[in-house]
Amino acid sequence: MNNKGRSFYLIPYYLWIALFVIAPVFLVIYYSLFDLDGHLTLDNYVNFFTPVYLKMTLTSFWYAFLITIFSLLVAYPAAYLLTRTKHKQLWLLLIILPTWINLLLKTYAFIGIFGTFGPINNLFDVLGIGEQQILFTGFSFVFVSVYIFIPFMILPIFSALEELNLSLLDAARDLGASGWTTFRRVVFPLTISGVRSGCMAVFIPALSLFMITRLIAGSRVITLGTAIEQHFLVTQDWGMGSTVAVFLIAIMALFMILWGGARKGVQR
Amino acid sequence: MRKRNGFSNLYLVLVFAVLYAPIVYLMYYSFNSGGTMHKFEGFTLEYYREVVQDSRLIIIVINTLVIALLSSAIATVIATIGALAIHRVRSRRAKNSLLSLNNVLIVSPDVIIGASFLILFTIVGIKLGFMSVLLSHVAFSIPIAVLMILPHLQEMSPTLTDAARDLGASRRDVLTKVILPIIKPGIFSGFFMALTYSLDDFAVTFFVTGNGYSTLSVEIYSRARQGVSLSINALSTLIFLFTILLVVGYYFLTTRKNRTATPVTEPVAEAGVPR
């Protein structure tokens, strides 16, 4: 093909890849090698392996894990039931609609709902439990995050369930499988791809949340995301912030590779 | 069977109730003359008047819209080029790696995108403000727009371009008279996705915005950190209505443009990452 000279119009796209995809990763790695005074050191990495940061990493993972599991537990049945309704597309649109509203606004709503005089505490009062501190706890953080992420979990599972061949269910029933066995041996294995992409779509952002953490959990929950934000925008220690970012990138890359490998194994 | 139906309906109703409760809650208290988000005292439109009269807020809204429209327009143009570039690549391996590079920004967390862009702009010497926000919005909207355009290119039969070439069309004519009209629906939805990404973004903007320049979500964040103020409620009600208008408009646009194509849901599921 003689299109060598004519492909110059592709330049903007490749320029974008070079400048905004590849360069930032190297810049983050580069910055992680400098301390506050601009000296080239590995101190940041040494720092990262102190209990403070290791504990933070563990907390981040633990919360991201909880958020993913709870989203899955709520979303799977919902997606399953959605495929059985009439007017599926309309219901699906109604699931998507809240995701179009800025997540800050939704988070902000929970400040009121979970507040000391909010409806949840009123309910507690009526039930006789008495007022509780709900805001600024781990629970409220997980709840709000699950709330935010649920649509992103429902959508991939829904499309996986849609592709499921219904005659398989009939076959399973004809062969004497109970409802639970059918689900465990037929439905779930066949929709695992949807579950997997849903978990991906929830876990990675959950690992690096910082605005929900700040607004809902206060200083109770410190995740890798808050640490990065803190270092970059508050303490101006870009070196340490970059180090945390490098670890986050590495962890994510690892997950994606493991995930991709597992997917290939399933599809064969 | 019937019994299970009742139970499952209840579950769905519950899910929808929880999904919409906070939004309704926000909107309900935007009319509260009591000034708090827990005790409804009386109906008032005062907070709406406050929003409309707040000239700083109006400027921020205009900023947000300008950034959204401008960045998605630029992003769509580059994404169209990108989709063509990916489509041209013959080897499967090269195509896949190009696609992975394309998707990096979709899967990476906002905090990292924001932090790395902040470093980039500082090194290159771009002043934080309008320019840096615009550039980063363009940058993170490109991949999703590419993903919306690419399927249309792949569906296009290669015989069409061959025929055009045989009939003597120049390369430029093939592009503007054959390819672009065919992938037009994809370009439209790419633009739209870019628009929603831009309007919805908070974290990346928060990193690269600097002092003095602000978009709506950054402004909401800084106000919400100071506690409850009902003008945020009024503002979110207005935003919600605007969003519904956009969704309905988009829905009609796409269903009219291509009835057979897969509806809105697919790309959103693909995109996955909330911004």
mmCIF file of N, CA, C and O in Angstrom, chain A residues 6-7 9-10 13 16 20-21 24 27-28 31 74 78 81 85 92 94 97-98 100-102 104-105 108-110 112-113 117 119 147 149 152 204 208 210-211 214-215 228-229 232-233 238 249 252 256, chain B residues 8 11 16 18-20 22-23 25-26 38 81-82 86 88 101-102 107 109 111-112 115-117 119-120 122-123 139 142-143 171 196 200 202 206 217 221 225 229 233 236 240 243 247 265 272 274:
data_model
loop_
_atom_site.group_PDB
_atom_site.id
_atom_site.type_symbol
_atom_site.label_atom_id
_atom_site.label_comp_id
_atom_site.label_asym_id
_atom_site.label_seq_id
_atom_site.Cartn_x
_atom_site.Cartn_y
_atom_site.Cartn_z
ATOM 1 N N ARG A 6 0.101 9.635 3.016
ATOM 2 C CA ARG A 6 -1.241 10.183 3.185
ATOM 3 C C ARG A 6 -1.804 9.969 4.581
ATOM 4 O O ARG A 6 -2.927 10.363 4.852
ATOM 5 N N SER A 7 -1.039 9.303 5.413
ATOM 6 C CA SER A 7 -1.607 8.982 6.723
ATOM 7 C C SER A 7 -1.291 10.046 7.764
ATOM 8 O O SER A 7 -1.476 9.814 8.945
ATOM 9 N N TYR A 9 -2.875 12.504 8.506
ATOM 10 C CA TYR A 9 -4.051 12.972 9.234
ATOM 11 C C TYR A 9 -4.295 12.138 10.493
ATOM 12 O O TYR A 9 -5.098 12.501 11.342
ATOM 13 N N LEU A 10 -3.584 11.017 10.621
ATOM 14 C CA LEU A 10 -3.750 10.200 11.825
ATOM 15 C C LEU A 10 -2.941 10.745 13.003
ATOM 16 O O LEU A 10 -3.079 10.270 14.120
ATOM 17 N N TYR A 13 -4.299 11.599 16.692
ATOM 18 C CA TYR A 13 -4.643 10.471 17.555
ATOM 19 C C TYR A 13 -3.402 9.859 18.202
ATOM 20 O O TYR A 13 -3.366 9.609 19.405
ATOM 21 N N TRP A 16 -2.094 12.026 20.815
ATOM 22 C CA TRP A 16 -2.864 11.891 22.046
ATOM 23 C C TRP A 16 -2.366 10.688 22.852
ATOM 24 O O TRP A 16 -2.159 10.778 24.062
ATOM 25 N N PHE A 20 -0.948 11.729 26.366
ATOM 26 C CA PHE A 20 -1.884 11.606 27.477
ATOM 27 C C PHE A 20 -2.060 10.182 27.984
ATOM 28 O O PHE A 20 -2.742 9.954 28.974
ATOM 29 N N VAL A 21 -1.495 9.209 27.272
ATOM 30 C CA VAL A 21 -1.606 7.840 27.773
ATOM 31 C C VAL A 21 -0.257 7.335 28.252
ATOM 32 O O VAL A 21 -0.119 6.852 29.374
ATOM 33 N N PRO A 24 2.080 10.268 30.811
ATOM 34 C CA PRO A 24 1.722 10.415 32.229
ATOM 35 C C PRO A 24 2.236 9.285 33.111
ATOM 36 O O PRO A 24 2.687 9.530 34.231
ATOM 37 N N LEU A 27 5.812 9.880 33.731
ATOM 38 C CA LEU A 27 5.995 11.052 34.592
ATOM 39 C C LEU A 27 5.733 10.707 36.050
ATOM 40 O O LEU A 27 6.464 11.155 36.942
ATOM 41 N N VAL A 28 4.689 9.897 36.276
ATOM 42 C CA VAL A 28 4.378 9.510 37.654
ATOM 43 C C VAL A 28 5.538 8.704 38.226
ATOM 44 O O VAL A 28 5.984 8.936 39.356
ATOM 45 N N TYR A 31 8.484 11.086 38.912
ATOM 46 C CA TYR A 31 8.302 11.926 40.099
ATOM 47 C C TYR A 31 8.405 11.144 41.394
ATOM 48 O O TYR A 31 8.763 11.693 42.430
ATOM 49 N N VAL A 74 -26.436 -7.310 45.782
ATOM 50 C CA VAL A 74 -27.683 -6.596 45.493
ATOM 51 C C VAL A 74 -27.982 -6.642 43.998
ATOM 52 O O VAL A 74 -29.125 -6.821 43.589
ATOM 53 N N ALA A 78 -31.206 -8.343 41.217
ATOM 54 C CA ALA A 78 -31.927 -7.263 40.533
ATOM 55 C C ALA A 78 -31.817 -7.434 39.019
ATOM 56 O O ALA A 78 -32.813 -7.338 38.299
ATOM 57 N N LEU A 81 -33.950 -10.383 37.907
ATOM 58 C CA LEU A 81 -35.380 -10.086 37.879
ATOM 59 C C LEU A 81 -35.713 -9.116 36.755
ATOM 60 O O LEU A 81 -36.789 -9.193 36.170
ATOM 61 N N THR A 85 -38.789 -8.988 33.377
ATOM 62 C CA THR A 85 -39.914 -8.044 33.357
ATOM 63 C C THR A 85 -40.342 -7.737 31.932
ATOM 64 O O THR A 85 -39.609 -7.972 30.983
ATOM 65 N N LEU A 92 -34.427 -0.680 32.331
ATOM 66 C CA LEU A 92 -32.974 -0.537 32.269
ATOM 67 C C LEU A 92 -32.594 0.934 32.197
ATOM 68 O O LEU A 92 -31.656 1.383 32.854
ATOM 69 N N LEU A 94 -34.234 3.292 33.419
ATOM 70 C CA LEU A 94 -34.449 3.862 34.750
ATOM 71 C C LEU A 94 -33.299 3.511 35.704
ATOM 72 O O LEU A 94 -33.017 4.253 36.638
ATOM 73 N N LEU A 97 -30.467 5.973 34.520
ATOM 74 C CA LEU A 97 -30.714 7.401 34.739
ATOM 75 C C LEU A 97 -29.977 7.992 35.950
ATOM 76 O O LEU A 97 -29.342 9.040 35.812
ATOM 77 N N PRO A 98 -30.011 7.338 37.103
ATOM 78 C CA PRO A 98 -29.291 7.934 38.248
ATOM 79 C C PRO A 98 -27.792 8.082 38.011
ATOM 80 O O PRO A 98 -27.157 8.939 38.628
ATOM 81 N N TRP A 100 -26.453 9.272 35.552
ATOM 82 C CA TRP A 100 -26.219 10.505 34.796
ATOM 83 C C TRP A 100 -26.202 11.711 35.709
ATOM 84 O O TRP A 100 -25.895 12.804 35.287
ATOM 85 N N ILE A 101 -26.593 11.497 36.937
ATOM 86 C CA ILE A 101 -26.571 12.608 37.871
ATOM 87 C C ILE A 101 -25.223 12.602 38.568
ATOM 88 O O ILE A 101 -24.741 11.543 38.987
ATOM 89 N N ASN A 102 -24.655 13.736 38.651
ATOM 90 C CA ASN A 102 -23.340 13.863 39.237
ATOM 91 C C ASN A 102 -23.253 13.149 40.590
ATOM 92 O O ASN A 102 -24.110 13.331 41.441
ATOM 93 N N LEU A 104 -21.460 13.579 43.023
ATOM 94 C CA LEU A 104 -21.310 14.455 44.176
ATOM 95 C C LEU A 104 -22.663 14.828 44.754
ATOM 96 O O LEU A 104 -22.836 14.904 45.966
ATOM 97 N N LEU A 105 -23.627 15.045 43.856
ATOM 98 C CA LEU A 105 -24.953 15.430 44.325
ATOM 99 C C LEU A 105 -25.589 14.288 45.099
ATOM 100 O O LEU A 105 -26.220 14.499 46.134
ATOM 101 N N TYR A 108 -23.948 14.064 48.371
ATOM 102 C CA TYR A 108 -24.412 15.178 49.189
ATOM 103 C C TYR A 108 -25.767 14.861 49.823
ATOM 104 O O TYR A 108 -26.009 15.192 50.987
ATOM 105 N N ALA A 109 -26.645 14.187 49.056
ATOM 106 C CA ALA A 109 -27.955 13.836 49.591
ATOM 107 C C ALA A 109 -27.807 12.983 50.845
ATOM 108 O O ALA A 109 -28.562 13.142 51.805
ATOM 109 N N PHE A 110 -26.814 12.119 50.839
ATOM 110 C CA PHE A 110 -26.652 11.235 51.990
ATOM 111 C C PHE A 110 -26.173 11.967 53.235
ATOM 112 O O PHE A 110 -26.355 11.474 54.348
ATOM 113 N N GLY A 112 -27.485 14.610 54.234
ATOM 114 C CA GLY A 112 -28.754 14.915 54.882
ATOM 115 C C GLY A 112 -29.442 13.677 55.430
ATOM 116 O O GLY A 112 -29.924 13.666 56.558
ATOM 117 N N ILE A 113 -29.458 12.615 54.621
ATOM 118 C CA ILE A 113 -30.217 11.422 55.005
ATOM 119 C C ILE A 113 -29.616 10.758 56.236
ATOM 120 O O ILE A 113 -30.322 10.348 57.148
ATOM 121 N N PHE A 117 -30.187 14.512 62.400
ATOM 122 C CA PHE A 117 -31.637 14.684 62.435
ATOM 123 C C PHE A 117 -32.302 14.120 61.187
ATOM 124 O O PHE A 117 -33.449 14.385 60.903
ATOM 125 N N PRO A 119 -33.745 11.343 58.235
ATOM 126 C CA PRO A 119 -34.832 10.360 58.287
ATOM 127 C C PRO A 119 -34.415 9.016 58.882
ATOM 128 O O PRO A 119 -35.207 8.369 59.562
ATOM 129 N N TYR A 147 -24.292 2.215 46.827
ATOM 130 C CA TYR A 147 -25.387 2.923 46.154
ATOM 131 C C TYR A 147 -24.921 3.511 44.825
ATOM 132 O O TYR A 147 -25.591 3.392 43.804
ATOM 133 N N PHE A 149 -22.366 2.594 42.977
ATOM 134 C CA PHE A 149 -21.834 1.638 41.999
ATOM 135 C C PHE A 149 -22.852 0.628 41.486
ATOM 136 O O PHE A 149 -22.581 -0.058 40.504
ATOM 137 N N PHE A 152 -23.607 0.203 37.792
ATOM 138 C CA PHE A 152 -22.480 -0.275 37.001
ATOM 139 C C PHE A 152 -22.279 -1.778 37.173
ATOM 140 O O PHE A 152 -21.627 -2.413 36.360
ATOM 141 N N ILE A 204 -12.047 -1.294 40.846
ATOM 142 C CA ILE A 204 -10.958 -0.339 40.580
ATOM 143 C C ILE A 204 -11.313 1.085 41.011
ATOM 144 O O ILE A 204 -10.547 1.720 41.733
ATOM 145 N N SER A 208 -9.904 3.714 44.640
ATOM 146 C CA SER A 208 -9.265 5.027 44.584
ATOM 147 C C SER A 208 -10.238 6.170 44.806
ATOM 148 O O SER A 208 -9.959 7.292 44.453
ATOM 149 N N PHE A 210 -12.052 9.215 46.378
ATOM 150 C CA PHE A 210 -11.652 10.135 47.432
ATOM 151 C C PHE A 210 -12.716 11.142 47.801
ATOM 152 O O PHE A 210 -12.762 11.608 48.934
ATOM 153 N N MET A 211 -13.622 11.445 46.877
ATOM 154 C CA MET A 211 -14.605 12.453 47.261
ATOM 155 C C MET A 211 -15.664 11.874 48.201
ATOM 156 O O MET A 211 -16.046 12.541 49.159
ATOM 157 N N ARG A 214 -14.112 11.632 51.555
ATOM 158 C CA ARG A 214 -13.996 12.916 52.243
ATOM 159 C C ARG A 214 -15.334 13.402 52.786
ATOM 160 O O ARG A 214 -15.430 13.865 53.911
ATOM 161 N N LEU A 215 -16.381 13.282 51.962
ATOM 162 C CA LEU A 215 -17.663 13.863 52.352
ATOM 163 C C LEU A 215 -18.414 12.993 53.350
ATOM 164 O O LEU A 215 -19.080 13.501 54.242
ATOM 165 N N ILE A 228 -3.431 9.982 47.778
ATOM 166 C CA ILE A 228 -2.894 10.648 46.587
ATOM 167 C C ILE A 228 -3.368 12.097 46.549
ATOM 168 O O ILE A 228 -2.587 13.028 46.338
ATOM 169 N N GLU A 229 -4.666 12.280 46.786
ATOM 170 C CA GLU A 229 -5.211 13.636 46.743
ATOM 171 C C GLU A 229 -4.530 14.526 47.781
ATOM 172 O O GLU A 229 -4.121 15.652 47.497
ATOM 173 N N PHE A 232 -0.920 15.393 46.730
ATOM 174 C CA PHE A 232 -0.789 16.285 45.580
ATOM 175 C C PHE A 232 -1.330 17.675 45.858
ATOM 176 O O PHE A 232 -0.747 18.669 45.456
ATOM 177 N N LEU A 233 -2.477 17.729 46.532
ATOM 178 C CA LEU A 233 -3.152 19.019 46.613
ATOM 179 C C LEU A 233 -3.029 19.692 47.973
ATOM 180 O O LEU A 233 -3.215 20.891 48.082
ATOM 181 N N TRP A 238 4.615 15.805 46.011
ATOM 182 C CA TRP A 238 4.267 15.069 44.795
ATOM 183 C C TRP A 238 5.008 13.742 44.699
ATOM 184 O O TRP A 238 4.518 12.796 44.119
ATOM 185 N N ILE A 249 -1.182 1.860 40.293
ATOM 186 C CA ILE A 249 -1.118 1.457 38.886
ATOM 187 C C ILE A 249 -0.646 0.009 38.789
ATOM 188 O O ILE A 249 -1.227 -0.807 38.064
ATOM 189 N N MET A 252 -3.297 -2.391 39.868
ATOM 190 C CA MET A 252 -4.353 -2.488 38.860
ATOM 191 C C MET A 252 -3.923 -3.298 37.667
ATOM 192 O O MET A 252 -4.675 -4.138 37.174
ATOM 193 N N MET A 256 -5.656 -6.619 36.193
ATOM 194 C CA MET A 256 -6.156 -6.741 34.820
ATOM 195 C C MET A 256 -5.556 -7.951 34.142
ATOM 196 O O MET A 256 -6.238 -8.673 33.413
ATOM 197 N N SER B 8 -40.480 -11.133 43.939
ATOM 198 C CA SER B 8 -39.447 -10.535 43.081
ATOM 199 C C SER B 8 -39.816 -9.109 42.710
ATOM 200 O O SER B 8 -38.950 -8.244 42.618
ATOM 201 N N TYR B 11 -38.772 -6.930 45.485
ATOM 202 C CA TYR B 11 -37.327 -6.689 45.487
ATOM 203 C C TYR B 11 -36.959 -5.586 44.505
ATOM 204 O O TYR B 11 -36.214 -4.662 44.839
ATOM 205 N N PHE B 16 -35.375 0.036 43.151
ATOM 206 C CA PHE B 16 -35.660 1.321 42.507
ATOM 207 C C PHE B 16 -35.903 2.411 43.544
ATOM 208 O O PHE B 16 -35.457 3.546 43.373
ATOM 209 N N VAL B 18 -34.627 2.638 46.532
ATOM 210 C CA VAL B 18 -33.356 3.068 47.111
ATOM 211 C C VAL B 18 -32.569 3.904 46.105
ATOM 212 O O VAL B 18 -31.947 4.899 46.464
ATOM 213 N N LEU B 19 -32.647 3.513 44.829
ATOM 214 C CA LEU B 19 -31.905 4.257 43.810
ATOM 215 C C LEU B 19 -32.404 5.696 43.689
ATOM 216 O O LEU B 19 -31.621 6.614 43.482
ATOM 217 N N TYR B 20 -33.714 5.859 43.812
ATOM 218 C CA TYR B 20 -34.253 7.193 43.563
ATOM 219 C C TYR B 20 -34.492 8.006 44.831
ATOM 220 O O TYR B 20 -34.668 9.223 44.756
ATOM 221 N N PRO B 22 -32.591 9.126 47.348
ATOM 222 C CA PRO B 22 -31.754 10.297 47.624
ATOM 223 C C PRO B 22 -32.027 11.455 46.679
ATOM 224 O O PRO B 22 -31.992 12.619 47.099
ATOM 225 N N ILE B 23 -32.334 11.134 45.426
ATOM 226 C CA ILE B 23 -32.567 12.194 44.450
ATOM 227 C C ILE B 23 -33.855 12.934 44.788
ATOM 228 O O ILE B 23 -33.901 14.174 44.795
ATOM 229 N N TYR B 25 -35.243 13.001 47.670
ATOM 230 C CA TYR B 25 -34.980 13.669 48.948
ATOM 231 C C TYR B 25 -34.348 15.050 48.736
ATOM 232 O O TYR B 25 -34.802 16.055 49.289
ATOM 233 N N LEU B 26 -33.336 15.062 47.873
ATOM 234 C CA LEU B 26 -32.670 16.326 47.547
ATOM 235 C C LEU B 26 -33.654 17.338 46.984
ATOM 236 O O LEU B 26 -33.689 18.503 47.386
ATOM 237 N N HIS B 38 -33.647 18.438 57.104
ATOM 238 C CA HIS B 38 -34.352 17.413 57.890
ATOM 239 C C HIS B 38 -35.732 17.779 58.377
ATOM 240 O O HIS B 38 -36.506 16.918 58.724
ATOM 241 N N ILE B 81 -10.708 10.163 13.963
ATOM 242 C CA ILE B 81 -9.407 9.851 13.383
ATOM 243 C C ILE B 81 -8.856 8.568 13.999
ATOM 244 O O ILE B 81 -8.362 7.677 13.306
ATOM 245 N N GLY B 82 -8.998 8.477 15.342
ATOM 246 C CA GLY B 82 -8.480 7.306 16.038
ATOM 247 C C GLY B 82 -9.159 6.029 15.589
ATOM 248 O O GLY B 82 -8.503 5.003 15.368
ATOM 249 N N ILE B 86 -7.341 2.841 13.999
ATOM 250 C CA ILE B 86 -7.413 1.466 14.500
ATOM 251 C C ILE B 86 -7.983 0.545 13.430
ATOM 252 O O ILE B 86 -7.529 -0.580 13.247
ATOM 253 N N ARG B 88 -7.689 0.787 10.254
ATOM 254 C CA ARG B 88 -6.733 0.555 9.176
ATOM 255 C C ARG B 88 -5.731 -0.542 9.470
ATOM 256 O O ARG B 88 -5.197 -1.153 8.554
ATOM 257 N N LEU B 101 -4.118 0.379 24.424
ATOM 258 C CA LEU B 101 -3.604 1.723 24.707
ATOM 259 C C LEU B 101 -4.764 2.709 24.761
ATOM 260 O O LEU B 101 -4.823 3.591 25.613
ATOM 261 N N ASN B 102 -5.687 2.544 23.828
ATOM 262 C CA ASN B 102 -6.845 3.425 23.776
ATOM 263 C C ASN B 102 -7.647 3.345 25.076
ATOM 264 O O ASN B 102 -8.108 4.359 25.593
ATOM 265 N N VAL B 107 -10.065 2.663 32.003
ATOM 266 C CA VAL B 107 -10.018 1.819 33.195
ATOM 267 C C VAL B 107 -9.224 2.431 34.336
ATOM 268 O O VAL B 107 -9.360 1.990 35.468
ATOM 269 N N PRO B 109 -8.215 4.831 37.366
ATOM 270 C CA PRO B 109 -8.984 5.643 38.304
ATOM 271 C C PRO B 109 -8.747 7.132 38.056
ATOM 272 O O PRO B 109 -7.656 7.536 37.642
ATOM 273 N N VAL B 111 -8.314 9.536 40.078
ATOM 274 C CA VAL B 111 -7.288 10.188 40.892
ATOM 275 C C VAL B 111 -5.945 10.128 40.174
ATOM 276 O O VAL B 111 -5.199 11.101 40.146
ATOM 277 N N ILE B 112 -5.675 8.973 39.566
ATOM 278 C CA ILE B 112 -4.395 8.814 38.890
ATOM 279 C C ILE B 112 -4.354 9.656 37.621
ATOM 280 O O ILE B 112 -3.348 10.315 37.332
ATOM 281 N N ALA B 115 -3.845 13.225 38.841
ATOM 282 C CA ALA B 115 -2.508 13.500 39.356
ATOM 283 C C ALA B 115 -1.481 13.520 38.225
ATOM 284 O O ALA B 115 -0.632 14.416 38.156
ATOM 285 N N SER B 116 -1.583 12.549 37.306
ATOM 286 C CA SER B 116 -0.563 12.492 36.255
ATOM 287 C C SER B 116 -0.723 13.651 35.276
ATOM 288 O O SER B 116 0.269 14.200 34.792
ATOM 289 N N PHE B 117 -1.952 14.067 35.015
ATOM 290 C CA PHE B 117 -2.158 15.231 34.144
ATOM 291 C C PHE B 117 -1.630 16.498 34.809
ATOM 292 O O PHE B 117 -1.074 17.369 34.145
ATOM 293 N N ILE B 119 0.904 16.678 36.815
ATOM 294 C CA ILE B 119 2.360 16.666 36.596
ATOM 295 C C ILE B 119 2.683 17.094 35.174
ATOM 296 O O ILE B 119 3.551 17.938 34.933
ATOM 297 N N LEU B 120 1.950 16.506 34.226
ATOM 298 C CA LEU B 120 2.189 16.796 32.805
ATOM 299 C C LEU B 120 2.071 18.287 32.515
ATOM 300 O O LEU B 120 2.959 18.900 31.921
ATOM 301 N N THR B 122 2.220 20.790 34.551
ATOM 302 C CA THR B 122 3.238 21.584 35.239
ATOM 303 C C THR B 122 4.563 21.525 34.489
ATOM 304 O O THR B 122 5.248 22.531 34.337
ATOM 305 N N ILE B 123 4.925 20.328 34.017
ATOM 306 C CA ILE B 123 6.195 20.168 33.314
ATOM 307 C C ILE B 123 6.185 20.917 31.984
ATOM 308 O O ILE B 123 7.134 21.623 31.634
ATOM 309 N N ALA B 139 -8.795 14.806 26.602
ATOM 310 C CA ALA B 139 -7.986 13.586 26.699
ATOM 311 C C ALA B 139 -8.795 12.416 27.233
ATOM 312 O O ALA B 139 -8.739 11.323 26.678
ATOM 313 N N ILE B 142 -11.689 11.038 24.705
ATOM 314 C CA ILE B 142 -11.366 10.415 23.423
ATOM 315 C C ILE B 142 -11.626 8.904 23.408
ATOM 316 O O ILE B 142 -12.323 8.411 22.523
ATOM 317 N N PRO B 143 -11.097 8.133 24.390
ATOM 318 C CA PRO B 143 -11.226 6.680 24.274
ATOM 319 C C PRO B 143 -12.668 6.197 24.173
ATOM 320 O O PRO B 143 -12.972 5.323 23.348
ATOM 321 N N ARG B 171 -9.355 9.545 -2.585
ATOM 322 C CA ARG B 171 -9.339 9.097 -1.184
ATOM 323 C C ARG B 171 -10.192 9.999 -0.318
ATOM 324 O O ARG B 171 -10.911 9.558 0.562
ATOM 325 N N THR B 196 -21.361 13.639 28.237
ATOM 326 C CA THR B 196 -21.743 13.219 29.581
ATOM 327 C C THR B 196 -20.508 12.990 30.450
ATOM 328 O O THR B 196 -20.516 13.301 31.633
ATOM 329 N N ASP B 200 -19.952 15.116 33.825
ATOM 330 C CA ASP B 200 -20.004 14.322 35.031
ATOM 331 C C ASP B 200 -18.693 14.331 35.800
ATOM 332 O O ASP B 200 -18.644 13.936 36.947
ATOM 333 N N PHE B 202 -15.588 14.928 38.012
ATOM 334 C CA PHE B 202 -15.190 15.770 39.123
ATOM 335 C C PHE B 202 -13.703 15.622 39.437
ATOM 336 O O PHE B 202 -12.970 16.608 39.471
ATOM 337 N N PHE B 206 -10.845 18.456 39.408
ATOM 338 C CA PHE B 206 -10.435 18.918 40.734
ATOM 339 C C PHE B 206 -8.913 19.028 40.816
ATOM 340 O O PHE B 206 -8.388 19.951 41.425
ATOM 341 N N SER B 217 -19.029 20.756 39.190
ATOM 342 C CA SER B 217 -18.860 19.701 40.188
ATOM 343 C C SER B 217 -17.820 20.093 41.235
ATOM 344 O O SER B 217 -17.978 19.766 42.400
ATOM 345 N N TYR B 221 -18.604 20.413 45.219
ATOM 346 C CA TYR B 221 -17.776 19.738 46.226
ATOM 347 C C TYR B 221 -17.336 20.713 47.308
ATOM 348 O O TYR B 221 -17.469 20.438 48.498
ATOM 349 N N ARG B 225 -18.590 20.519 51.221
ATOM 350 C CA ARG B 225 -17.655 20.284 52.322
ATOM 351 C C ARG B 225 -17.911 21.251 53.466
ATOM 352 O O ARG B 225 -17.568 20.985 54.610
ATOM 353 N N SER B 229 -26.293 23.298 52.344
ATOM 354 C CA SER B 229 -26.856 24.586 51.971
ATOM 355 C C SER B 229 -27.877 24.307 50.885
ATOM 356 O O SER B 229 -27.590 23.606 49.919
ATOM 357 N N ASN B 233 -29.276 22.041 46.799
ATOM 358 C CA ASN B 233 -30.446 21.240 46.476
ATOM 359 C C ASN B 233 -31.189 21.806 45.276
ATOM 360 O O ASN B 233 -31.566 21.066 44.365
ATOM 361 N N SER B 236 -29.272 21.109 42.222
ATOM 362 C CA SER B 236 -29.299 19.727 41.757
ATOM 363 C C SER B 236 -30.641 19.380 41.148
ATOM 364 O O SER B 236 -30.714 18.584 40.208
ATOM 365 N N PHE B 240 -30.944 17.903 37.553
ATOM 366 C CA PHE B 240 -31.650 16.655 37.313
ATOM 367 C C PHE B 240 -32.646 16.804 36.156
ATOM 368 O O PHE B 240 -32.702 15.966 35.264
ATOM 369 N N THR B 243 -30.811 16.932 32.989
ATOM 370 C CA THR B 243 -30.325 15.610 32.612
ATOM 371 C C THR B 243 -31.416 14.786 31.960
ATOM 372 O O THR B 243 -31.202 14.152 30.922
ATOM 373 N N VAL B 247 -31.396 13.051 28.347
ATOM 374 C CA VAL B 247 -31.561 11.611 28.133
ATOM 375 C C VAL B 247 -32.703 11.356 27.167
ATOM 376 O O VAL B 247 -32.570 10.589 26.208
ATOM 377 N N THR B 265 -27.737 1.242 26.193
ATOM 378 C CA THR B 265 -27.197 0.533 27.354
ATOM 379 C C THR B 265 -25.777 0.009 27.160
ATOM 380 O O THR B 265 -24.979 0.083 28.056
ATOM 381 N N GLY B 272 -18.412 1.682 32.222
ATOM 382 C CA GLY B 272 -18.301 1.175 33.577
ATOM 383 C C GLY B 272 -17.837 2.166 34.620
ATOM 384 O O GLY B 272 -18.450 2.285 35.662
ATOM 385 N N PRO B 274 -17.459 5.128 36.852
ATOM 386 C CA PRO B 274 -18.169 6.378 37.113
ATOM 387 C C PRO B 274 -17.203 7.539 37.260
ATOM 388 O O PRO B 274 -16.104 7.365 37.763
#
